[in-house]
mmCIF file of C-alpha atoms in Angstrom:
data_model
loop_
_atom_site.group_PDB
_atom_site.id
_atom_site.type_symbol
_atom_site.label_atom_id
_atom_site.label_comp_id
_atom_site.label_asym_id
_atom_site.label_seq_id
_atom_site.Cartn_x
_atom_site.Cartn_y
_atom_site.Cartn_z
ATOM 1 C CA UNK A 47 208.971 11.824 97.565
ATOM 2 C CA UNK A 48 212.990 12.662 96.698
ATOM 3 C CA UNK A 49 213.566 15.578 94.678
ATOM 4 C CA UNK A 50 215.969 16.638 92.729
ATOM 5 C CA UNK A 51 218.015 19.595 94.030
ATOM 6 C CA UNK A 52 218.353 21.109 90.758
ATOM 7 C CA UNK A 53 214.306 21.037 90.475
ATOM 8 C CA UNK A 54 213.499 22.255 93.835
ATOM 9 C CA UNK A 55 215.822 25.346 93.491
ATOM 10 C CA UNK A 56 214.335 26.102 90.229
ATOM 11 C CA UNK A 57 210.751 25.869 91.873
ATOM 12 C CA UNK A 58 211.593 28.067 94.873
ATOM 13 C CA UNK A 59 213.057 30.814 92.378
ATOM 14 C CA UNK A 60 208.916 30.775 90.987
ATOM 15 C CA UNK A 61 209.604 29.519 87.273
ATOM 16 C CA UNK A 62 206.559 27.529 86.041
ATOM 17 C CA UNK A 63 206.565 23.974 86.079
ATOM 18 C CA UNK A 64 206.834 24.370 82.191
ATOM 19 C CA UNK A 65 209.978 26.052 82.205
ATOM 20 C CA UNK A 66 211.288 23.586 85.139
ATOM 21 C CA UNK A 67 210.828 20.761 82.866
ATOM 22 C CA UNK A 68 212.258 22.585 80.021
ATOM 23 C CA UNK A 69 215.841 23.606 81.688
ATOM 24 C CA UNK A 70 216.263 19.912 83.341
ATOM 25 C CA UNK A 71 214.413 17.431 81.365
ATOM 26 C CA UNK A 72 212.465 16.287 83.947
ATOM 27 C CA UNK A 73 208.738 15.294 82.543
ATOM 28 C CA UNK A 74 205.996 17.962 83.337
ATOM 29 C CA UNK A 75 203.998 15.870 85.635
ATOM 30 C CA UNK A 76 207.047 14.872 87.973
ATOM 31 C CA UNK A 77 207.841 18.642 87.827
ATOM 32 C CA UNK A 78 204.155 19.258 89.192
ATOM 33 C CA UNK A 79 204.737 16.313 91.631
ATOM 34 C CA UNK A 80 207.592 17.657 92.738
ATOM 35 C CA UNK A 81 205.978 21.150 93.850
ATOM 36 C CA UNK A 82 203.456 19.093 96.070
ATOM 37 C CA UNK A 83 206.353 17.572 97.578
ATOM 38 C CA UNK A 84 207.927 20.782 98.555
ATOM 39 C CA UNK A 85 204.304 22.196 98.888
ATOM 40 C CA UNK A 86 205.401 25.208 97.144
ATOM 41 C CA UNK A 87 201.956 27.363 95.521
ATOM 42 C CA UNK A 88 201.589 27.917 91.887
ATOM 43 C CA UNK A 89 204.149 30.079 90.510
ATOM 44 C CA UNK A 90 201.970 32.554 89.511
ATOM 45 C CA UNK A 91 201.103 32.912 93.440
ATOM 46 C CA UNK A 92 205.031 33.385 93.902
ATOM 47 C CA UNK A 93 205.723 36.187 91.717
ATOM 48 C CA UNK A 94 205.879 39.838 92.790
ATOM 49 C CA UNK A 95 202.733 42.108 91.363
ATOM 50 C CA UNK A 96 200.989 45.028 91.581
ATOM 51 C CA UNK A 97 198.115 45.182 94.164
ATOM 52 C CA UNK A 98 195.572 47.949 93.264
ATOM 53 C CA UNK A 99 194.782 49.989 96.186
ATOM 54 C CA UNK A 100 190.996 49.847 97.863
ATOM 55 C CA UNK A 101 187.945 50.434 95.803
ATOM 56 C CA UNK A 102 184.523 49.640 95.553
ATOM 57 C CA UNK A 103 185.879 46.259 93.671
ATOM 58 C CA UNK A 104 187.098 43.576 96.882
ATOM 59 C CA UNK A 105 190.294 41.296 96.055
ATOM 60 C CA UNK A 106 189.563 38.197 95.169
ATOM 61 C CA UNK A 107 187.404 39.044 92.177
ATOM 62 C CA UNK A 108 187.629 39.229 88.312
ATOM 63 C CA UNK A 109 186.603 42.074 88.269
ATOM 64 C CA UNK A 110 189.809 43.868 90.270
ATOM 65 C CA UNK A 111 192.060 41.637 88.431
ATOM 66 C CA UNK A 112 190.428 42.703 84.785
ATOM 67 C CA UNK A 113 189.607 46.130 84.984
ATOM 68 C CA UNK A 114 192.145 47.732 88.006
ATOM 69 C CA UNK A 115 194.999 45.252 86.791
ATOM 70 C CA UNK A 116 195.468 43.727 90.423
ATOM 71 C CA UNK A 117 197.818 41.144 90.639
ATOM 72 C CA UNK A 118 197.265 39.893 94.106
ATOM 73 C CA UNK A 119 197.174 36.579 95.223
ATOM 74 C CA UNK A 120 193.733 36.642 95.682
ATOM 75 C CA UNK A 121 192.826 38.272 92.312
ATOM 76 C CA UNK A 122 195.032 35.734 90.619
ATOM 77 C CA UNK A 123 193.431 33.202 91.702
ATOM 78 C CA UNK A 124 189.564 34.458 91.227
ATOM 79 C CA UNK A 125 190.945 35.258 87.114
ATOM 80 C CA UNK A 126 192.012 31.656 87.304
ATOM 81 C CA UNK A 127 188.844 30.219 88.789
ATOM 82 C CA UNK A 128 187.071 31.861 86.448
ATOM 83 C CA UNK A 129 189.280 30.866 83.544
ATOM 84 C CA UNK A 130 188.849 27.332 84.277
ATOM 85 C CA UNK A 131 185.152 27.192 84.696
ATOM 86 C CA UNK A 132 185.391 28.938 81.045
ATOM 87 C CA UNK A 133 187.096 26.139 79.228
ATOM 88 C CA UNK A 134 185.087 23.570 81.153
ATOM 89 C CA UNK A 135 182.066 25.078 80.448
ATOM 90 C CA UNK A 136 183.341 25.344 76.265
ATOM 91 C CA UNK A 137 184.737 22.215 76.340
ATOM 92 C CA UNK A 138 180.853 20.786 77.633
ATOM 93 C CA UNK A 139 179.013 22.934 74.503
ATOM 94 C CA UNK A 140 177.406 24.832 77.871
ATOM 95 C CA UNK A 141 179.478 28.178 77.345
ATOM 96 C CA UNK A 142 177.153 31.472 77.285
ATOM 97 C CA UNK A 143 178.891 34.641 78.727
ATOM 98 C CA UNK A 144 175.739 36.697 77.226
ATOM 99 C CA UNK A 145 171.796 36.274 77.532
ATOM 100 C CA UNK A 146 169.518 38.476 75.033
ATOM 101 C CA UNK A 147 169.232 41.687 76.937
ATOM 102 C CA UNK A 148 165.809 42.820 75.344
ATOM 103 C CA UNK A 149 163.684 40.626 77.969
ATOM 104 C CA UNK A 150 165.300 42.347 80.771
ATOM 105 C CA UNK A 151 165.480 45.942 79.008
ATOM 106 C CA UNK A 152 161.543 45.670 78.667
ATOM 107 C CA UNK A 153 161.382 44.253 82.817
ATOM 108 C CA UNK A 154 163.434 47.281 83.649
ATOM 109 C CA UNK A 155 161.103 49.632 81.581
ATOM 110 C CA UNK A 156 158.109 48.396 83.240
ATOM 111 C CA UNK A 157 159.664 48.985 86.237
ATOM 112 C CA UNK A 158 160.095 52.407 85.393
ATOM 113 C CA UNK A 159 156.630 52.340 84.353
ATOM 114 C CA UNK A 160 155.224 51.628 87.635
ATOM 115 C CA UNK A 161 157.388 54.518 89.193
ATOM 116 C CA UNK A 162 160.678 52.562 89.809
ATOM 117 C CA UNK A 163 163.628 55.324 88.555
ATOM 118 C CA UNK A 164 166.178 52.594 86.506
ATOM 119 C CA UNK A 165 169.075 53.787 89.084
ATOM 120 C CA UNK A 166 166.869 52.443 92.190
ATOM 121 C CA UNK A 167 166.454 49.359 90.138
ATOM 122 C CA UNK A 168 169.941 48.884 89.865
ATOM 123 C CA UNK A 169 170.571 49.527 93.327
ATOM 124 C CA UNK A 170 167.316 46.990 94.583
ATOM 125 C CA UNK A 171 169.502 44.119 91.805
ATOM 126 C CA UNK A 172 173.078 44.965 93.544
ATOM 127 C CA UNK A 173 174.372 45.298 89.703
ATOM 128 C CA UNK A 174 176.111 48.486 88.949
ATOM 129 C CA UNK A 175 174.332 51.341 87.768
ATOM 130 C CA UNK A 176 176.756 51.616 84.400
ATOM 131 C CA UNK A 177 175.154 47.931 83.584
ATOM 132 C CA UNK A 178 171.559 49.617 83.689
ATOM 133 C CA UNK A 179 172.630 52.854 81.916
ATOM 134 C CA UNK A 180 174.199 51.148 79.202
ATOM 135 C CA UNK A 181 171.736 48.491 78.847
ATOM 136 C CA UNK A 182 169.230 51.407 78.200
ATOM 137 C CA UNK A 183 170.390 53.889 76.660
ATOM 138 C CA UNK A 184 173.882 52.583 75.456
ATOM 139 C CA UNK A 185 177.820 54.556 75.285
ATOM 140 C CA UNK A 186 176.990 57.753 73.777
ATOM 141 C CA UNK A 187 180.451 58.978 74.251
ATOM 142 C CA UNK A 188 181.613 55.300 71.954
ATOM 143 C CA UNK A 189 178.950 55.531 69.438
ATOM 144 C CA UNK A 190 177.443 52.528 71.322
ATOM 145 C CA UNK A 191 174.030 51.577 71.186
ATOM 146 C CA UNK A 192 171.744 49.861 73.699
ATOM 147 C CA UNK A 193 173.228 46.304 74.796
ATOM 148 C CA UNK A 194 172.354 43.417 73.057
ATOM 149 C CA UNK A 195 173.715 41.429 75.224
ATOM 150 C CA UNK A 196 173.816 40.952 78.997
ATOM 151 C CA UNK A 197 175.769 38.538 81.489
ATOM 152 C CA UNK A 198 173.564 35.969 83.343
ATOM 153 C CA UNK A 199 173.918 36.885 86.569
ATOM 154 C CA UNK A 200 173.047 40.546 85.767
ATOM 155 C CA UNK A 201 169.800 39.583 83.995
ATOM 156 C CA UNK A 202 169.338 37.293 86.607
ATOM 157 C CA UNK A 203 169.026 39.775 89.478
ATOM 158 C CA UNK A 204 167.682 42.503 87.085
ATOM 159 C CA UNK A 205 164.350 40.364 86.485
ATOM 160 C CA UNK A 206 163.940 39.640 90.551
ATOM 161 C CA UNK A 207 163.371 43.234 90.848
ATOM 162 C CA UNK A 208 159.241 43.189 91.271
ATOM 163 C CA UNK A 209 157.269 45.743 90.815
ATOM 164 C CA UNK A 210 155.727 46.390 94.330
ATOM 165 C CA UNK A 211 154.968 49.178 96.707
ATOM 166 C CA UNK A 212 158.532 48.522 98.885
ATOM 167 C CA UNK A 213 160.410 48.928 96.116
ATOM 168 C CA UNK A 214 159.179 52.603 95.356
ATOM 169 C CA UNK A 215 161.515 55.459 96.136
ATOM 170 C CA UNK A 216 158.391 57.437 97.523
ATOM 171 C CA UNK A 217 159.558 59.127 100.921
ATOM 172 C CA UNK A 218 157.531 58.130 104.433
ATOM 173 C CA UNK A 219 157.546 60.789 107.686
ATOM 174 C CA UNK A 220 161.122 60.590 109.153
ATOM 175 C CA UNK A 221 160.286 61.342 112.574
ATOM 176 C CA UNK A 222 160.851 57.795 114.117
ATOM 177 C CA UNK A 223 164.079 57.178 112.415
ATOM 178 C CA UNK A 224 164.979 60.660 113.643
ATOM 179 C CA UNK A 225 164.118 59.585 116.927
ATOM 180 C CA UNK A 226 165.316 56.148 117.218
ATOM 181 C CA UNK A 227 169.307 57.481 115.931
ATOM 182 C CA UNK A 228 168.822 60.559 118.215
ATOM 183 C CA UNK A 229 167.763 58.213 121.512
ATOM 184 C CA UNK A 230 170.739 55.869 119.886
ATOM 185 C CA UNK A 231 173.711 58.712 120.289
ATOM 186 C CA UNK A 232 172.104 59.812 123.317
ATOM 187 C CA UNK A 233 173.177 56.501 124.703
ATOM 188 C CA UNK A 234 176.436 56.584 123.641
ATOM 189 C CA UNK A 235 176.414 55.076 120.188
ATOM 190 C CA UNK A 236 178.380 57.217 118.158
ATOM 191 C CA UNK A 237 177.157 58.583 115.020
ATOM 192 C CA UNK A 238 180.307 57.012 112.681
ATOM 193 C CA UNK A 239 179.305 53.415 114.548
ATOM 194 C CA UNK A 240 176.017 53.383 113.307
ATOM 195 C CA UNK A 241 176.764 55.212 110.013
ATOM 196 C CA UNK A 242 179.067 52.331 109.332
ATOM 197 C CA UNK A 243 176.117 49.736 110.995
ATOM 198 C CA UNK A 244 173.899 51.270 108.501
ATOM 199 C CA UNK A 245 175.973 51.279 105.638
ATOM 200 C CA UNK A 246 176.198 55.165 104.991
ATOM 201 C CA UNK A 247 178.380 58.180 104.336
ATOM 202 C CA UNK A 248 178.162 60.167 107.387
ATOM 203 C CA UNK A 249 177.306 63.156 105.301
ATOM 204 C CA UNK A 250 174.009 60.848 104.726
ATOM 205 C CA UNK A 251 174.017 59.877 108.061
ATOM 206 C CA UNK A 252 174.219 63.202 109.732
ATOM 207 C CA UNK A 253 171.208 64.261 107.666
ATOM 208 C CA UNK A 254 168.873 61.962 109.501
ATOM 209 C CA UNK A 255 168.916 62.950 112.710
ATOM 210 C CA UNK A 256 167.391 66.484 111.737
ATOM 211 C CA UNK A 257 163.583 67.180 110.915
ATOM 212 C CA UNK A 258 163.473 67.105 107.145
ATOM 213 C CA UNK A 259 160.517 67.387 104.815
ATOM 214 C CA UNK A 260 161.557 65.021 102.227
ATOM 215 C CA UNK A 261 161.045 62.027 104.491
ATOM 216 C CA UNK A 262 163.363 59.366 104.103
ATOM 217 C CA UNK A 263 162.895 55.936 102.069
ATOM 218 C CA UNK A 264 160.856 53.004 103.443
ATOM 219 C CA UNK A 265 163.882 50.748 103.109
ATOM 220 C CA UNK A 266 166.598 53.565 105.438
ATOM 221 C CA UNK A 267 163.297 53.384 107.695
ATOM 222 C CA UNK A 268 163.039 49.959 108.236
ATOM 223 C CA UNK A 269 167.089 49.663 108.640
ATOM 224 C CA UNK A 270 166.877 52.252 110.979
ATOM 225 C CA UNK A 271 164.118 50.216 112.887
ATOM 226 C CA UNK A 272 166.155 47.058 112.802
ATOM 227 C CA UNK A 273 168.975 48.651 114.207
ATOM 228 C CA UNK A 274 167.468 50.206 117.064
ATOM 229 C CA UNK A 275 165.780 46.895 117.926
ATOM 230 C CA UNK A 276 169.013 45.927 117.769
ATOM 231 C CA UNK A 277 170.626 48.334 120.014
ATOM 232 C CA UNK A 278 168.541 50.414 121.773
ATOM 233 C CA UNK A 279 169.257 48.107 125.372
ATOM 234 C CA UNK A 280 173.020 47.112 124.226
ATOM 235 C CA UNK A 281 175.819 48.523 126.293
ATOM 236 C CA UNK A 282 178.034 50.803 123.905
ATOM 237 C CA UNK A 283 181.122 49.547 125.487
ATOM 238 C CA UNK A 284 180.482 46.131 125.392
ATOM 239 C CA UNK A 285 180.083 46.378 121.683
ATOM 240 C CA UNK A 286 183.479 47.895 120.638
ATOM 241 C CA UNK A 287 182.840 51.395 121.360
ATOM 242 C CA UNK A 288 185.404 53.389 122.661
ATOM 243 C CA UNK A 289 185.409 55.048 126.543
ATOM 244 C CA UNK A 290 185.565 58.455 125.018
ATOM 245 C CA UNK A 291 183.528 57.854 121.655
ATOM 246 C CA UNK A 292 180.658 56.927 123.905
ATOM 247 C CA UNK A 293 181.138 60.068 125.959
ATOM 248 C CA UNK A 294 181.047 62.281 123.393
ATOM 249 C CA UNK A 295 178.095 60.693 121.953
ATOM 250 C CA UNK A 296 176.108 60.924 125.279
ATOM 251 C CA UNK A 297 177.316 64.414 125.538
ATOM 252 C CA UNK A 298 176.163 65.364 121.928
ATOM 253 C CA UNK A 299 172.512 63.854 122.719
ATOM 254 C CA UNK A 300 172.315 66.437 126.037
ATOM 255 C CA UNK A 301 173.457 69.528 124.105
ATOM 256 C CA UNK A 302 170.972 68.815 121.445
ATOM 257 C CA UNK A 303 168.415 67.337 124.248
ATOM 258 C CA UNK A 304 167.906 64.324 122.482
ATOM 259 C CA UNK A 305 165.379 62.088 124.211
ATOM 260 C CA UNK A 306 166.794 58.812 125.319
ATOM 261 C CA UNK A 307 165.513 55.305 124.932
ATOM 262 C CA UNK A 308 163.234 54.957 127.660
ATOM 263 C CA UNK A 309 161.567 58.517 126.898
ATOM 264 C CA UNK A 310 159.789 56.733 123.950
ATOM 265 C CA UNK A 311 156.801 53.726 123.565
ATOM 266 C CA UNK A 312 157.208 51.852 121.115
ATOM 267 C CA UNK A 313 153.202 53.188 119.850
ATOM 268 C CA UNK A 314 154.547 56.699 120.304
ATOM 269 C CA UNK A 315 158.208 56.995 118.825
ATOM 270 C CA UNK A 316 156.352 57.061 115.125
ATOM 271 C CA UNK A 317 153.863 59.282 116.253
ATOM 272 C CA UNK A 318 154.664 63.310 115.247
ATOM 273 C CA UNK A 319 152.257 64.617 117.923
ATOM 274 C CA UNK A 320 153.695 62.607 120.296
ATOM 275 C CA UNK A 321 156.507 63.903 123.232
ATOM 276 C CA UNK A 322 158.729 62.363 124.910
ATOM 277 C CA UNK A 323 158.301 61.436 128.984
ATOM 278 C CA UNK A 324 161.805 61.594 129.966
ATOM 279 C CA UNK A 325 161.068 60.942 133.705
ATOM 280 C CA UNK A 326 157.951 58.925 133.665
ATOM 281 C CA UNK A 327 155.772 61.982 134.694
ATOM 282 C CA UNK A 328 156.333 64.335 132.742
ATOM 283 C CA UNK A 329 153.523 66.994 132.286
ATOM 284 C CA UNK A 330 153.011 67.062 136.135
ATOM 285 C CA UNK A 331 155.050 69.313 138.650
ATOM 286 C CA UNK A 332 156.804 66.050 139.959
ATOM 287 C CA UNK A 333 157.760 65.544 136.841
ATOM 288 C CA UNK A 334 160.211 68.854 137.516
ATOM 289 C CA UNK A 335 161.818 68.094 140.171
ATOM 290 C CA UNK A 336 162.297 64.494 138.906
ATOM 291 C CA UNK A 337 164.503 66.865 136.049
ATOM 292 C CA UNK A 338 166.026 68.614 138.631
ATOM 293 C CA UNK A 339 167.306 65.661 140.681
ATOM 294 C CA UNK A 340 168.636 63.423 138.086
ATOM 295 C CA UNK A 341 170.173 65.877 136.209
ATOM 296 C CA UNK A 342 167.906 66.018 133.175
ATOM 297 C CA UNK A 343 168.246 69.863 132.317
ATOM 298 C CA UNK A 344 167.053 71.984 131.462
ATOM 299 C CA UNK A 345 163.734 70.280 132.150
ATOM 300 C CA UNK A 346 161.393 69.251 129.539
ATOM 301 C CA UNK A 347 158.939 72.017 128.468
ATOM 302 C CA UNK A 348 155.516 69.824 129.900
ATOM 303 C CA UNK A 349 157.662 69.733 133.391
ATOM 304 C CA UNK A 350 158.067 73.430 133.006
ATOM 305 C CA UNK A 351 154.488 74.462 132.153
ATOM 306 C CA UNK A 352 153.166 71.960 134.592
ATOM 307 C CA UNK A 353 155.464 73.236 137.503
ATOM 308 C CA UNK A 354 154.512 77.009 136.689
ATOM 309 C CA UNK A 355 150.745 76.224 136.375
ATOM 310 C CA UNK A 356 151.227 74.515 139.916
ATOM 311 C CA UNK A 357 153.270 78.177 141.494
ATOM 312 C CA UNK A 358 150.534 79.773 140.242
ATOM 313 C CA UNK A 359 147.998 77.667 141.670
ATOM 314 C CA UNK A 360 149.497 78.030 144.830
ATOM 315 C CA UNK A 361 150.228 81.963 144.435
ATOM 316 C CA UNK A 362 146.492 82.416 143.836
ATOM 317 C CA UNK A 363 145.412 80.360 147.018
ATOM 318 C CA UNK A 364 147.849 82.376 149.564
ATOM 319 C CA UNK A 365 145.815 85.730 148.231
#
């Protein structure tokens, strides 16, 4: 397709194809024809804005365009999206940006009911924990009362929430995710690697790997689990990890004396009573020297009572 030169230089400078057709006569839909031709982007994709820095909102949402006032490409285009699904949607009689929030205001109460805090719940939905609050107990701080009205998808993922025993926030023994990240680091996973594997702060993060008597929640449990399944034969280094990372790691695990891997079963590592065999026989005198030769020091403390029990065995038979 020819086009004008006086229409393509006005499209390159970004003016709209309203404002094209308005400064050169040309019709609106050869205007929009014409950008095809050049493939040139919509003009709002060609104008200069301001791109709000990182956040817990990703570009390419509503959401960053609306309330952070991002006018990246990206965001642009999600605020359009969503702008023409709107008037479609109107223009069909199907248009309802709000559902009747009492149904799922009584589902999160019963939820609470059964022991499920309204700030797990809106973690277990993915909605934001403002959604819940205000939803229950309103905006004091506007005069606001409880919402009367709730977007779909919100109520939608509120009301999946089920009230069942994985759901509760009640704390199970910690030892085997202690374990499992301690044997981890001790084979030269880093602890900001599988902090950000995990999906955690490392202030969280670093909490875990010590005995503590609150437990930790079923669900960091079993992500702990699937991580270690995960990991626990995976080369470090093959995975991203740098040389000296992975040193540092391995060298944290010895001056803490962090079992590795293969000092655990997988029937023991959940076990409290249970200890680690480091060697594969430890709790005999062999089981010393074993320490002694590969390095593993100081030795385990069944290797050391084993080896002394044996010295003095021996002492007693020479008198």
């Amino acid at each position: 397709m020819k086009v004008r030169a006086d229409v393509a230089e006005l499209l390159r400078e970004g003016l709209s194809n309203a404002e094209v057709s308005r400064r050169t006569g040309v019709h609106p839909v050869k205007v929009s024809d014409a950008r095809r031709a050049l493939r040139l982007p919509d003009y709002r994709d060609m104008q200069p804005g301001y791109v709000a820095p990182l956040s817990r909102r990703e570009h390419g949402t509503r959401a960053k365009y609306v309330v952070e006032k991002c006018r990246c490409p990206k965001c642009k285009r999600a605020n359009r999206s969503e702008d023409n699904k709107r008037s479609r949607l109107q223009a069909y009689g199907r248009w309802q940006p709000y559902v009747d929030a009492e149904p799922v205001r009584q589902h999160v109460r019963a939820l609470e009911a059964y022991g499920i805090g309204w700030k797990r719940v809106a973690k277990l939905a993915g909605v934001p924990a403002s959604v819940v609050s205000k939803l229950l107990y309103g905006a004091a701080y506007r005069g606001r009362g409880p919402s009367k009205g709730l977007r779909p998808d919100n109520a939608a993922k509120l009301l999946a929430v089920q009230a069942v025993p994985e759901n509760l926030a009640t704390a199970v023994d910690g030892t085997g995710t202690r374990r499992r990240l301690q044997a981890l680091i001790a084979g030269g996973w880093p602890q900001a690697q599988l902090a950000r594997r995990l999906g955690m702060i490392p202030g969280n993060f670093g909490a875990l790997l010590h005995a503590n008597a609150a437990g930790v929640l079923p669900g960091t449990a079993r992500s702990v689990a699937a991580l270690y399944d995960e990991l626990w034969r995976a080369d470090p280094l093959e995975h991203g990890v740098h040389p000296q990372a992975a040193s540092r790691a391995r060298n944290q695990g010895r001056t803490n004396q962090w079992p590795p891997v293969g000092a655990w079963d997988d029937d023991t590592i959940d076990d409290p009573a249970a200890t680690p065999d480091w060697t594969g026989q430890c709790g005999t005198p062999e089981g010393y020297w074993v320490h002694r030769r590969r390095g593993l020091l100081p030795a385990c403390h069944r290797c050391r009572d084993a080896n002394t029990a044996a010295k003095n065995a021996r002492k007693a038979v020479a008198v």
